mmCIF file with all atom_site columns, C-alpha atoms in Angstrom:
data_model
loop_
_atom_site.group_PDB
_atom_site.id
_atom_site.type_symbol
_atom_site.label_atom_id
_atom_site.label_alt_id
_atom_site.label_comp_id
_atom_site.label_asym_id
_atom_site.label_entity_id
_atom_site.label_seq_id
_atom_site.pdbx_PDB_ins_code
_atom_site.Cartn_x
_atom_site.Cartn_y
_atom_site.Cartn_z
_atom_site.occupancy
_atom_site.B_iso_or_equiv
_atom_site.pdbx_formal_charge
_atom_site.auth_seq_id
_atom_site.auth_comp_id
_atom_site.auth_asym_id
_atom_site.auth_atom_id
_atom_site.pdbx_PDB_model_num
ATOM 1   C CA . UNK X 1 1   ? 17.878  -1.244  10.847  1.00 0.00 ? 1   UNK X CA 1
ATOM 2   C CA . UNK X 1 2   ? 17.461  0.959   7.786   1.00 0.00 ? 2   UNK X CA 1
ATOM 3   C CA . UNK X 1 3   ? 14.016  1.121   6.211   1.00 0.00 ? 3   UNK X CA 1
ATOM 4   C CA . UNK X 1 4   ? 13.039  0.790   2.585   1.00 0.00 ? 4   UNK X CA 1
ATOM 5   C CA . UNK X 1 5   ? 14.840  3.386   0.495   1.00 0.00 ? 5   UNK X CA 1
ATOM 6   C CA . UNK X 1 6   ? 13.470  4.688   -2.766  1.00 0.00 ? 6   UNK X CA 1
ATOM 7   C CA . UNK X 1 7   ? 15.379  6.916   -5.153  1.00 0.00 ? 7   UNK X CA 1
ATOM 8   C CA . UNK X 1 8   ? 14.899  9.442   -6.499  1.00 0.00 ? 8   UNK X CA 1
ATOM 9   C CA . UNK X 1 9   ? 12.196  11.058  -4.365  1.00 0.00 ? 9   UNK X CA 1
ATOM 10  C CA . UNK X 1 10  ? 10.997  13.326  -7.153  1.00 0.00 ? 10  UNK X CA 1
ATOM 11  C CA . UNK X 1 11  ? 11.277  13.075  -10.896 1.00 0.00 ? 11  UNK X CA 1
ATOM 12  C CA . UNK X 1 12  ? 10.052  15.195  -13.785 1.00 0.00 ? 12  UNK X CA 1
ATOM 13  C CA . UNK X 1 13  ? 9.966   13.713  -17.258 1.00 0.00 ? 13  UNK X CA 1
ATOM 14  C CA . UNK X 1 14  ? 8.323   14.528  -20.569 1.00 0.00 ? 14  UNK X CA 1
ATOM 15  C CA . UNK X 1 15  ? 5.998   12.360  -22.614 1.00 0.00 ? 15  UNK X CA 1
ATOM 16  C CA . UNK X 1 16  ? 7.757   9.677   -24.591 1.00 0.00 ? 16  UNK X CA 1
ATOM 17  C CA . UNK X 1 17  ? 10.771  9.453   -22.291 1.00 0.00 ? 17  UNK X CA 1
ATOM 18  C CA . UNK X 1 18  ? 11.567  6.480   -20.133 1.00 0.00 ? 18  UNK X CA 1
ATOM 19  C CA . UNK X 1 19  ? 12.296  6.380   -16.428 1.00 0.00 ? 19  UNK X CA 1
ATOM 20  C CA . UNK X 1 20  ? 13.924  4.005   -13.938 1.00 0.00 ? 20  UNK X CA 1
ATOM 21  C CA . UNK X 1 21  ? 13.055  3.996   -10.263 1.00 0.00 ? 21  UNK X CA 1
ATOM 22  C CA . UNK X 1 22  ? 15.100  2.251   -7.613  1.00 0.00 ? 22  UNK X CA 1
ATOM 23  C CA . UNK X 1 23  ? 14.189  0.499   -4.388  1.00 0.00 ? 23  UNK X CA 1
ATOM 24  C CA . UNK X 1 24  ? 16.490  -0.862  -1.698  1.00 0.00 ? 24  UNK X CA 1
ATOM 25  C CA . UNK X 1 25  ? 14.619  -3.198  0.658   1.00 0.00 ? 25  UNK X CA 1
ATOM 26  C CA . UNK X 1 26  ? 15.162  -3.731  4.337   1.00 0.00 ? 26  UNK X CA 1
ATOM 27  C CA . UNK X 1 27  ? 18.186  -5.923  4.915   1.00 0.00 ? 27  UNK X CA 1
ATOM 28  C CA . UNK X 1 28  ? 17.189  -9.574  4.784   1.00 0.00 ? 28  UNK X CA 1
ATOM 29  C CA . UNK X 1 29  ? 13.942  -8.975  2.907   1.00 0.00 ? 29  UNK X CA 1
ATOM 30  C CA . UNK X 1 30  ? 13.843  -10.833 -0.391  1.00 0.00 ? 30  UNK X CA 1
ATOM 31  C CA . UNK X 1 31  ? 10.329  -9.857  -1.476  1.00 0.00 ? 31  UNK X CA 1
ATOM 32  C CA . UNK X 1 32  ? 9.858   -6.469  -3.114  1.00 0.00 ? 32  UNK X CA 1
ATOM 33  C CA . UNK X 1 33  ? 6.508   -5.191  -4.370  1.00 0.00 ? 33  UNK X CA 1
ATOM 34  C CA . UNK X 1 34  ? 5.706   -2.066  -6.368  1.00 0.00 ? 34  UNK X CA 1
ATOM 35  C CA . UNK X 1 35  ? 2.505   -0.026  -6.286  1.00 0.00 ? 35  UNK X CA 1
ATOM 36  C CA . UNK X 1 36  ? 1.232   2.983   -8.207  1.00 0.00 ? 36  UNK X CA 1
ATOM 37  C CA . UNK X 1 37  ? -0.871  5.586   -6.422  1.00 0.00 ? 37  UNK X CA 1
ATOM 38  C CA . UNK X 1 38  ? -2.953  8.136   -8.312  1.00 0.00 ? 38  UNK X CA 1
ATOM 39  C CA . UNK X 1 39  ? -5.881  10.309  -7.162  1.00 0.00 ? 39  UNK X CA 1
ATOM 40  C CA . UNK X 1 40  ? -8.196  8.628   -9.655  1.00 0.00 ? 40  UNK X CA 1
ATOM 41  C CA . UNK X 1 41  ? -7.258  4.946   -9.375  1.00 0.00 ? 41  UNK X CA 1
ATOM 42  C CA . UNK X 1 42  ? -5.888  4.867   -5.838  1.00 0.00 ? 42  UNK X CA 1
ATOM 43  C CA . UNK X 1 43  ? -3.260  2.320   -4.869  1.00 0.00 ? 43  UNK X CA 1
ATOM 44  C CA . UNK X 1 44  ? -2.721  -0.362  -7.485  1.00 0.00 ? 44  UNK X CA 1
ATOM 45  C CA . UNK X 1 45  ? -0.368  -3.317  -7.439  1.00 0.00 ? 45  UNK X CA 1
ATOM 46  C CA . UNK X 1 46  ? 2.235   -3.317  -10.200 1.00 0.00 ? 46  UNK X CA 1
ATOM 47  C CA . UNK X 1 47  ? 4.380   -6.382  -9.585  1.00 0.00 ? 47  UNK X CA 1
ATOM 48  C CA . UNK X 1 48  ? 6.271   -8.376  -6.983  1.00 0.00 ? 48  UNK X CA 1
ATOM 49  C CA . UNK X 1 49  ? 9.737   -9.849  -7.122  1.00 0.00 ? 49  UNK X CA 1
ATOM 50  C CA . UNK X 1 50  ? 11.128  -12.588 -4.932  1.00 0.00 ? 50  UNK X CA 1
ATOM 51  C CA . UNK X 1 51  ? 14.666  -13.925 -5.224  1.00 0.00 ? 51  UNK X CA 1
ATOM 52  C CA . UNK X 1 52  ? 15.159  -12.191 -8.600  1.00 0.00 ? 52  UNK X CA 1
ATOM 53  C CA . UNK X 1 53  ? 11.972  -13.695 -10.082 1.00 0.00 ? 53  UNK X CA 1
ATOM 54  C CA . UNK X 1 54  ? 8.745   -11.901 -10.841 1.00 0.00 ? 54  UNK X CA 1
ATOM 55  C CA . UNK X 1 55  ? 6.173   -13.709 -8.726  1.00 0.00 ? 55  UNK X CA 1
ATOM 56  C CA . UNK X 1 56  ? 3.136   -11.577 -9.419  1.00 0.00 ? 56  UNK X CA 1
ATOM 57  C CA . UNK X 1 57  ? 2.049   -8.974  -11.904 1.00 0.00 ? 57  UNK X CA 1
ATOM 58  C CA . UNK X 1 58  ? -0.784  -6.454  -11.819 1.00 0.00 ? 58  UNK X CA 1
ATOM 59  C CA . UNK X 1 59  ? -2.903  -5.263  -14.684 1.00 0.00 ? 59  UNK X CA 1
ATOM 60  C CA . UNK X 1 60  ? -0.551  -2.740  -16.259 1.00 0.00 ? 60  UNK X CA 1
ATOM 61  C CA . UNK X 1 61  ? 0.670   -2.444  -19.856 1.00 0.00 ? 61  UNK X CA 1
ATOM 62  C CA . UNK X 1 62  ? 3.994   -3.887  -20.945 1.00 0.00 ? 62  UNK X CA 1
ATOM 63  C CA . UNK X 1 63  ? 5.572   -0.414  -20.748 1.00 0.00 ? 63  UNK X CA 1
ATOM 64  C CA . UNK X 1 64  ? 5.885   -1.106  -17.033 1.00 0.00 ? 64  UNK X CA 1
ATOM 65  C CA . UNK X 1 65  ? 8.639   -3.548  -16.193 1.00 0.00 ? 65  UNK X CA 1
ATOM 66  C CA . UNK X 1 66  ? 10.875  -4.375  -13.317 1.00 0.00 ? 66  UNK X CA 1
ATOM 67  C CA . UNK X 1 67  ? 13.705  -6.500  -12.135 1.00 0.00 ? 67  UNK X CA 1
ATOM 68  C CA . UNK X 1 68  ? 15.411  -7.576  -8.968  1.00 0.00 ? 68  UNK X CA 1
ATOM 69  C CA . UNK X 1 69  ? 19.102  -8.034  -8.375  1.00 0.00 ? 69  UNK X CA 1
ATOM 70  C CA . UNK X 1 70  ? 20.898  -10.666 -6.337  1.00 0.00 ? 70  UNK X CA 1
ATOM 71  C CA . UNK X 1 71  ? 21.167  -8.239  -3.385  1.00 0.00 ? 71  UNK X CA 1
ATOM 72  C CA . UNK X 1 72  ? 17.335  -7.916  -3.484  1.00 0.00 ? 72  UNK X CA 1
ATOM 73  C CA . UNK X 1 73  ? 17.447  -4.316  -4.698  1.00 0.00 ? 73  UNK X CA 1
ATOM 74  C CA . UNK X 1 74  ? 14.778  -3.718  -7.299  1.00 0.00 ? 74  UNK X CA 1
ATOM 75  C CA . UNK X 1 75  ? 14.220  -1.333  -10.154 1.00 0.00 ? 75  UNK X CA 1
ATOM 76  C CA . UNK X 1 76  ? 11.125  -0.549  -12.120 1.00 0.00 ? 76  UNK X CA 1
ATOM 77  C CA . UNK X 1 77  ? 11.150  0.968   -15.561 1.00 0.00 ? 77  UNK X CA 1
ATOM 78  C CA . UNK X 1 78  ? 8.451   2.789   -17.452 1.00 0.00 ? 78  UNK X CA 1
ATOM 79  C CA . UNK X 1 79  ? 9.044   3.306   -21.142 1.00 0.00 ? 79  UNK X CA 1
ATOM 80  C CA . UNK X 1 80  ? 7.312   5.732   -23.488 1.00 0.00 ? 80  UNK X CA 1
ATOM 81  C CA . UNK X 1 81  ? 5.882   7.789   -20.656 1.00 0.00 ? 81  UNK X CA 1
ATOM 82  C CA . UNK X 1 82  ? 2.321   9.067   -20.865 1.00 0.00 ? 82  UNK X CA 1
ATOM 83  C CA . UNK X 1 83  ? 0.713   11.907  -18.917 1.00 0.00 ? 83  UNK X CA 1
ATOM 84  C CA . UNK X 1 84  ? -1.351  9.336   -17.028 1.00 0.00 ? 84  UNK X CA 1
ATOM 85  C CA . UNK X 1 85  ? 1.800   7.759   -15.618 1.00 0.00 ? 85  UNK X CA 1
ATOM 86  C CA . UNK X 1 86  ? 2.167   10.730  -13.287 1.00 0.00 ? 86  UNK X CA 1
ATOM 87  C CA . UNK X 1 87  ? 1.842   9.162   -9.867  1.00 0.00 ? 87  UNK X CA 1
ATOM 88  C CA . UNK X 1 88  ? 3.453   8.276   -6.580  1.00 0.00 ? 88  UNK X CA 1
ATOM 89  C CA . UNK X 1 89  ? 5.298   4.979   -7.003  1.00 0.00 ? 89  UNK X CA 1
ATOM 90  C CA . UNK X 1 90  ? 5.681   3.020   -3.811  1.00 0.00 ? 90  UNK X CA 1
ATOM 91  C CA . UNK X 1 91  ? 7.946   0.111   -3.102  1.00 0.00 ? 91  UNK X CA 1
ATOM 92  C CA . UNK X 1 92  ? 7.504   -2.319  -0.228  1.00 0.00 ? 92  UNK X CA 1
ATOM 93  C CA . UNK X 1 93  ? 9.639   -5.120  1.113   1.00 0.00 ? 93  UNK X CA 1
ATOM 94  C CA . UNK X 1 94  ? 8.794   -8.029  3.353   1.00 0.00 ? 94  UNK X CA 1
ATOM 95  C CA . UNK X 1 95  ? 9.801   -11.375 4.719   1.00 0.00 ? 95  UNK X CA 1
ATOM 96  C CA . UNK X 1 96  ? 7.778   -14.324 3.366   1.00 0.00 ? 96  UNK X CA 1
ATOM 97  C CA . UNK X 1 97  ? 4.198   -14.136 4.628   1.00 0.00 ? 97  UNK X CA 1
ATOM 98  C CA . UNK X 1 98  ? 4.907   -11.066 6.732   1.00 0.00 ? 98  UNK X CA 1
ATOM 99  C CA . UNK X 1 99  ? 3.631   -7.494  6.583   1.00 0.00 ? 99  UNK X CA 1
ATOM 100 C CA . UNK X 1 100 ? 4.991   -5.123  3.983   1.00 0.00 ? 100 UNK X CA 1
ATOM 101 C CA . UNK X 1 101 ? 7.167   -2.161  4.866   1.00 0.00 ? 101 UNK X CA 1
ATOM 102 C CA . UNK X 1 102 ? 6.868   0.763   2.493   1.00 0.00 ? 102 UNK X CA 1
ATOM 103 C CA . UNK X 1 103 ? 9.366   3.326   1.312   1.00 0.00 ? 103 UNK X CA 1
ATOM 104 C CA . UNK X 1 104 ? 8.579   7.047   1.105   1.00 0.00 ? 104 UNK X CA 1
ATOM 105 C CA . UNK X 1 105 ? 7.880   6.740   -2.609  1.00 0.00 ? 105 UNK X CA 1
ATOM 106 C CA . UNK X 1 106 ? 9.019   8.377   -5.818  1.00 0.00 ? 106 UNK X CA 1
ATOM 107 C CA . UNK X 1 107 ? 6.763   11.101  -7.148  1.00 0.00 ? 107 UNK X CA 1
ATOM 108 C CA . UNK X 1 108 ? 6.863   11.078  -10.932 1.00 0.00 ? 108 UNK X CA 1
ATOM 109 C CA . UNK X 1 109 ? 5.489   13.985  -12.923 1.00 0.00 ? 109 UNK X CA 1
ATOM 110 C CA . UNK X 1 110 ? 5.118   13.576  -16.682 1.00 0.00 ? 110 UNK X CA 1
ATOM 111 C CA . UNK X 1 111 ? 4.804   16.826  -18.626 1.00 0.00 ? 111 UNK X CA 1
ATOM 112 C CA . UNK T 2 1   ? -8.263  -3.048  -9.395  1.00 0.00 ? 1   UNK T CA 1
ATOM 113 C CA . UNK T 2 2   ? -9.636  -1.954  -6.058  1.00 0.00 ? 2   UNK T CA 1
ATOM 114 C CA . UNK T 2 3   ? -10.884 -4.501  -3.566  1.00 0.00 ? 3   UNK T CA 1
ATOM 115 C CA . UNK T 2 4   ? -13.854 -2.484  -2.432  1.00 0.00 ? 4   UNK T CA 1
ATOM 116 C CA . UNK T 2 5   ? -15.146 0.579   -0.743  1.00 0.00 ? 5   UNK T CA 1
ATOM 117 C CA . UNK T 2 6   ? -14.039 2.492   2.289   1.00 0.00 ? 6   UNK T CA 1
ATOM 118 C CA . UNK T 2 7   ? -16.518 4.494   4.219   1.00 0.00 ? 7   UNK T CA 1
ATOM 119 C CA . UNK T 2 8   ? -16.551 7.359   4.851   1.00 0.00 ? 8   UNK T CA 1
ATOM 120 C CA . UNK T 2 9   ? -14.260 8.884   2.221   1.00 0.00 ? 9   UNK T CA 1
ATOM 121 C CA . UNK T 2 10  ? -13.541 11.761  4.574   1.00 0.00 ? 10  UNK T CA 1
ATOM 122 C CA . UNK T 2 11  ? -14.025 12.230  8.299   1.00 0.00 ? 11  UNK T CA 1
ATOM 123 C CA . UNK T 2 12  ? -13.479 15.342  10.406  1.00 0.00 ? 12  UNK T CA 1
ATOM 124 C CA . UNK T 2 13  ? -13.521 15.135  14.195  1.00 0.00 ? 13  UNK T CA 1
ATOM 125 C CA . UNK T 2 14  ? -12.262 16.970  17.276  1.00 0.00 ? 14  UNK T CA 1
ATOM 126 C CA . UNK T 2 15  ? -9.319  15.820  19.340  1.00 0.00 ? 15  UNK T CA 1
ATOM 127 C CA . UNK T 2 16  ? -10.387 13.326  21.971  1.00 0.00 ? 16  UNK T CA 1
ATOM 128 C CA . UNK T 2 17  ? -13.248 11.920  19.922  1.00 0.00 ? 17  UNK T CA 1
ATOM 129 C CA . UNK T 2 18  ? -13.280 8.420   18.453  1.00 0.00 ? 18  UNK T CA 1
ATOM 130 C CA . UNK T 2 19  ? -12.939 7.802   14.719  1.00 0.00 ? 19  UNK T CA 1
ATOM 131 C CA . UNK T 2 20  ? -14.451 4.800   12.967  1.00 0.00 ? 20  UNK T CA 1
ATOM 132 C CA . UNK T 2 21  ? -13.641 3.789   9.412   1.00 0.00 ? 21  UNK T CA 1
ATOM 133 C CA . UNK T 2 22  ? -15.184 0.921   7.490   1.00 0.00 ? 22  UNK T CA 1
ATOM 134 C CA . UNK T 2 23  ? -13.883 -1.218  4.673   1.00 0.00 ? 23  UNK T CA 1
ATOM 135 C CA . UNK T 2 24  ? -15.633 -3.729  2.452   1.00 0.00 ? 24  UNK T CA 1
ATOM 136 C CA . UNK T 2 25  ? -13.982 -6.238  0.179   1.00 0.00 ? 25  UNK T CA 1
ATOM 137 C CA . UNK T 2 26  ? -15.073 -8.630  -2.516  1.00 0.00 ? 26  UNK T CA 1
ATOM 138 C CA . UNK T 2 27  ? -13.123 -11.890 -2.395  1.00 0.00 ? 27  UNK T CA 1
ATOM 139 C CA . UNK T 2 28  ? -12.041 -14.471 0.159   1.00 0.00 ? 28  UNK T CA 1
ATOM 140 C CA . UNK T 2 29  ? -9.031  -13.288 2.078   1.00 0.00 ? 29  UNK T CA 1
ATOM 141 C CA . UNK T 2 30  ? -6.108  -14.624 4.052   1.00 0.00 ? 30  UNK T CA 1
ATOM 142 C CA . UNK T 2 31  ? -5.777  -11.471 6.126   1.00 0.00 ? 31  UNK T CA 1
ATOM 143 C CA . UNK T 2 32  ? -6.770  -7.822  6.147   1.00 0.00 ? 32  UNK T CA 1
ATOM 144 C CA . UNK T 2 33  ? -4.400  -5.013  7.033   1.00 0.00 ? 33  UNK T CA 1
ATOM 145 C CA . UNK T 2 34  ? -4.749  -1.332  7.832   1.00 0.00 ? 34  UNK T CA 1
ATOM 146 C CA . UNK T 2 35  ? -2.196  1.267   6.773   1.00 0.00 ? 35  UNK T CA 1
ATOM 147 C CA . UNK T 2 36  ? -1.812  4.979   7.417   1.00 0.00 ? 36  UNK T CA 1
ATOM 148 C CA . UNK T 2 37  ? -0.446  7.495   4.951   1.00 0.00 ? 37  UNK T CA 1
ATOM 149 C CA . UNK T 2 38  ? 0.571   11.013  5.844   1.00 0.00 ? 38  UNK T CA 1
ATOM 150 C CA . UNK T 2 39  ? 0.104   13.555  3.054   1.00 0.00 ? 39  UNK T CA 1
ATOM 151 C CA . UNK T 2 40  ? 1.243   11.581  -0.021  1.00 0.00 ? 40  UNK T CA 1
ATOM 152 C CA . UNK T 2 41  ? 4.139   9.852   1.657   1.00 0.00 ? 41  UNK T CA 1
ATOM 153 C CA . UNK T 2 42  ? 4.834   6.177   2.303   1.00 0.00 ? 42  UNK T CA 1
ATOM 154 C CA . UNK T 2 43  ? 2.421   3.827   3.978   1.00 0.00 ? 43  UNK T CA 1
ATOM 155 C CA . UNK T 2 44  ? 2.842   2.832   7.601   1.00 0.00 ? 44  UNK T CA 1
ATOM 156 C CA . UNK T 2 45  ? 1.491   -0.540  8.699   1.00 0.00 ? 45  UNK T CA 1
ATOM 157 C CA . UNK T 2 46  ? -0.915  -0.282  11.628  1.00 0.00 ? 46  UNK T CA 1
ATOM 158 C CA . UNK T 2 47  ? -2.455  -3.667  12.271  1.00 0.00 ? 47  UNK T CA 1
ATOM 159 C CA . UNK T 2 48  ? -3.110  -7.043  10.654  1.00 0.00 ? 48  UNK T CA 1
ATOM 160 C CA . UNK T 2 49  ? -6.118  -9.254  11.347  1.00 0.00 ? 49  UNK T CA 1
ATOM 161 C CA . UNK T 2 50  ? -6.277  -12.808 10.035  1.00 0.00 ? 50  UNK T CA 1
ATOM 162 C CA . UNK T 2 51  ? -9.368  -14.313 8.444   1.00 0.00 ? 51  UNK T CA 1
ATOM 163 C CA . UNK T 2 52  ? -9.987  -16.525 11.508  1.00 0.00 ? 52  UNK T CA 1
ATOM 164 C CA . UNK T 2 53  ? -9.889  -13.576 13.916  1.00 0.00 ? 53  UNK T CA 1
ATOM 165 C CA . UNK T 2 54  ? -12.844 -11.341 14.716  1.00 0.00 ? 54  UNK T CA 1
ATOM 166 C CA . UNK T 2 55  ? -11.257 -8.537  16.705  1.00 0.00 ? 55  UNK T CA 1
ATOM 167 C CA . UNK T 2 56  ? -7.791  -7.222  17.411  1.00 0.00 ? 56  UNK T CA 1
ATOM 168 C CA . UNK T 2 57  ? -6.411  -4.390  19.527  1.00 0.00 ? 57  UNK T CA 1
ATOM 169 C CA . UNK T 2 58  ? -3.193  -2.409  19.326  1.00 0.00 ? 58  UNK T CA 1
ATOM 170 C CA . UNK T 2 59  ? -2.852  0.601   21.595  1.00 0.00 ? 59  UNK T CA 1
ATOM 171 C CA . UNK T 2 60  ? -5.641  3.027   20.675  1.00 0.00 ? 60  UNK T CA 1
ATOM 172 C CA . UNK T 2 61  ? -6.579  0.951   17.614  1.00 0.00 ? 61  UNK T CA 1
ATOM 173 C CA . UNK T 2 62  ? -9.315  -1.647  17.475  1.00 0.00 ? 62  UNK T CA 1
ATOM 174 C CA . UNK T 2 63  ? -10.011 -3.622  14.327  1.00 0.00 ? 63  UNK T CA 1
ATOM 175 C CA . UNK T 2 64  ? -12.926 -5.932  13.677  1.00 0.00 ? 64  UNK T CA 1
ATOM 176 C CA . UNK T 2 65  ? -13.417 -8.356  10.831  1.00 0.00 ? 65  UNK T CA 1
ATOM 177 C CA . UNK T 2 66  ? -16.668 -9.915  9.655   1.00 0.00 ? 66  UNK T CA 1
ATOM 178 C CA . UNK T 2 67  ? -15.878 -12.409 6.902   1.00 0.00 ? 67  UNK T CA 1
ATOM 179 C CA . UNK T 2 68  ? -19.555 -13.266 6.387   1.00 0.00 ? 68  UNK T CA 1
ATOM 180 C CA . UNK T 2 69  ? -20.213 -9.642  5.437   1.00 0.00 ? 69  UNK T CA 1
ATOM 181 C CA . UNK T 2 70  ? -16.765 -9.161  3.881   1.00 0.00 ? 70  UNK T CA 1
ATOM 182 C CA . UNK T 2 71  ? -16.201 -6.063  5.951   1.00 0.00 ? 71  UNK T CA 1
ATOM 183 C CA . UNK T 2 72  ? -13.823 -4.622  8.506   1.00 0.00 ? 72  UNK T CA 1
ATOM 184 C CA . UNK T 2 73  ? -13.756 -1.565  10.715  1.00 0.00 ? 73  UNK T CA 1
ATOM 185 C CA . UNK T 2 74  ? -10.946 0.431   12.268  1.00 0.00 ? 74  UNK T CA 1
ATOM 186 C CA . UNK T 2 75  ? -11.636 2.375   15.451  1.00 0.00 ? 75  UNK T CA 1
ATOM 187 C CA . UNK T 2 76  ? -9.170  4.968   16.712  1.00 0.00 ? 76  UNK T CA 1
ATOM 188 C CA . UNK T 2 77  ? -10.007 5.985   20.272  1.00 0.00 ? 77  UNK T CA 1
ATOM 189 C CA . UNK T 2 78  ? -9.165  9.320   21.904  1.00 0.00 ? 78  UNK T CA 1
ATOM 190 C CA . UNK T 2 79  ? -7.911  10.753  18.617  1.00 0.00 ? 79  UNK T CA 1
ATOM 191 C CA . UNK T 2 80  ? -5.073  13.254  18.434  1.00 0.00 ? 80  UNK T CA 1
ATOM 192 C CA . UNK T 2 81  ? -4.146  15.885  15.850  1.00 0.00 ? 81  UNK T CA 1
ATOM 193 C CA . UNK T 2 82  ? -1.213  13.636  14.903  1.00 0.00 ? 82  UNK T CA 1
ATOM 194 C CA . UNK T 2 83  ? -3.710  10.988  13.745  1.00 0.00 ? 83  UNK T CA 1
ATOM 195 C CA . UNK T 2 84  ? -4.614  13.244  10.812  1.00 0.00 ? 84  UNK T CA 1
ATOM 196 C CA . UNK T 2 85  ? -3.827  11.101  7.768   1.00 0.00 ? 85  UNK T CA 1
ATOM 197 C CA . UNK T 2 86  ? -5.364  8.837   5.155   1.00 0.00 ? 86  UNK T CA 1
ATOM 198 C CA . UNK T 2 87  ? -6.196  5.325   6.262   1.00 0.00 ? 87  UNK T CA 1
ATOM 199 C CA . UNK T 2 88  ? -6.322  2.364   3.898   1.00 0.00 ? 88  UNK T CA 1
ATOM 200 C CA . UNK T 2 89  ? -7.443  -1.198  4.288   1.00 0.00 ? 89  UNK T CA 1
ATOM 201 C CA . UNK T 2 90  ? -5.625  -3.804  2.232   1.00 0.00 ? 90  UNK T CA 1
ATOM 202 C CA . UNK T 2 91  ? -6.469  -7.420  1.678   1.00 0.00 ? 91  UNK T CA 1
ATOM 203 C CA . UNK T 2 92  ? -4.126  -10.287 1.092   1.00 0.00 ? 92  UNK T CA 1
ATOM 204 C CA . UNK T 2 93  ? -5.952  -13.035 -0.737  1.00 0.00 ? 93  UNK T CA 1
ATOM 205 C CA . UNK T 2 94  ? -3.826  -16.108 -0.296  1.00 0.00 ? 94  UNK T CA 1
ATOM 206 C CA . UNK T 2 95  ? -0.221  -17.117 0.124   1.00 0.00 ? 95  UNK T CA 1
ATOM 207 C CA . UNK T 2 96  ? -0.010  -18.084 -3.529  1.00 0.00 ? 96  UNK T CA 1
ATOM 208 C CA . UNK T 2 97  ? -0.488  -14.412 -4.294  1.00 0.00 ? 97  UNK T CA 1
ATOM 209 C CA . UNK T 2 98  ? 2.767   -13.679 -2.514  1.00 0.00 ? 98  UNK T CA 1
ATOM 210 C CA . UNK T 2 99  ? 3.016   -10.078 -1.410  1.00 0.00 ? 99  UNK T CA 1
ATOM 211 C CA . UNK T 2 100 ? 0.152   -8.766  -3.491  1.00 0.00 ? 100 UNK T CA 1
ATOM 212 C CA . UNK T 2 101 ? -2.080  -6.418  -1.517  1.00 0.00 ? 101 UNK T CA 1
ATOM 213 C CA . UNK T 2 102 ? -5.328  -4.998  -2.816  1.00 0.00 ? 102 UNK T CA 1
ATOM 214 C CA . UNK T 2 103 ? -6.142  -1.611  -1.320  1.00 0.00 ? 103 UNK T CA 1
ATOM 215 C CA . UNK T 2 104 ? -9.374  0.206   -0.656  1.00 0.00 ? 104 UNK T CA 1
ATOM 216 C CA . UNK T 2 105 ? -9.839  3.818   -1.720  1.00 0.00 ? 105 UNK T CA 1
ATOM 217 C CA . UNK T 2 106 ? -9.028  5.137   1.724   1.00 0.00 ? 106 UNK T CA 1
ATOM 218 C CA . UNK T 2 107 ? -10.563 7.382   4.363   1.00 0.00 ? 107 UNK T CA 1
ATOM 219 C CA . UNK T 2 108 ? -9.125  10.844  4.866   1.00 0.00 ? 108 UNK T CA 1
ATOM 220 C CA . UNK T 2 109 ? -9.213  11.629  8.591   1.00 0.00 ? 109 UNK T CA 1
ATOM 221 C CA . UNK T 2 110 ? -8.828  15.154  9.907   1.00 0.00 ? 110 UNK T CA 1
ATOM 222 C CA . UNK T 2 111 ? -8.489  15.622  13.658  1.00 0.00 ? 111 UNK T CA 1
ATOM 223 C CA . UNK T 2 112 ? -8.855  19.208  14.798  1.00 0.00 ? 112 UNK T CA 1
ATOM 224 C CA . UNK T 2 113 ? -7.141  20.406  17.964  1.00 0.00 ? 113 UNK T CA 1
#
């Protein structure tokens, strides 16, 4: 069974641009969660999608958004990038009430 | 927001020794989980302990949970160089929170051959 796949693995953007990250969950998993990891703030929850609906949202500005498609694949978008958005973005998928399986992450650098 | 503290922040030991990491949290939880992360890559799930459990074993891992003190510990016995990684505790507050996990700051473990 394939694991959680995140694309791209690395991304370099400049301030003010926008970016879209993609996550393909494990087959059969309908819950997808996104996390941001930075050296200063650690691992922080961004949002969770289940059956194409946002079920949970962390404390991030509206520049951070996401969506989930009918095949459970999810994307997250960050608009008007800031230097502080440089981070490792992790996606996780799970069955209801089960443990989360994480992808390898997308490392975003904002210059 | 972070759930709490992990202690120590960094730990360096020799192969064969045991490693103990502690985690404290702030709110009532449904379960507590431990994850490992190798050098800025994805997280690997290690073990889950439910709020009504006090101790759980998995291979060389032993996890304890004390809900009265809101704390947990992870013990890795007979450590190996391959155990070198960052270890995070994560709490799941209740089923209504869906998949939301709240992570600790992590313990960086270095196991020297």
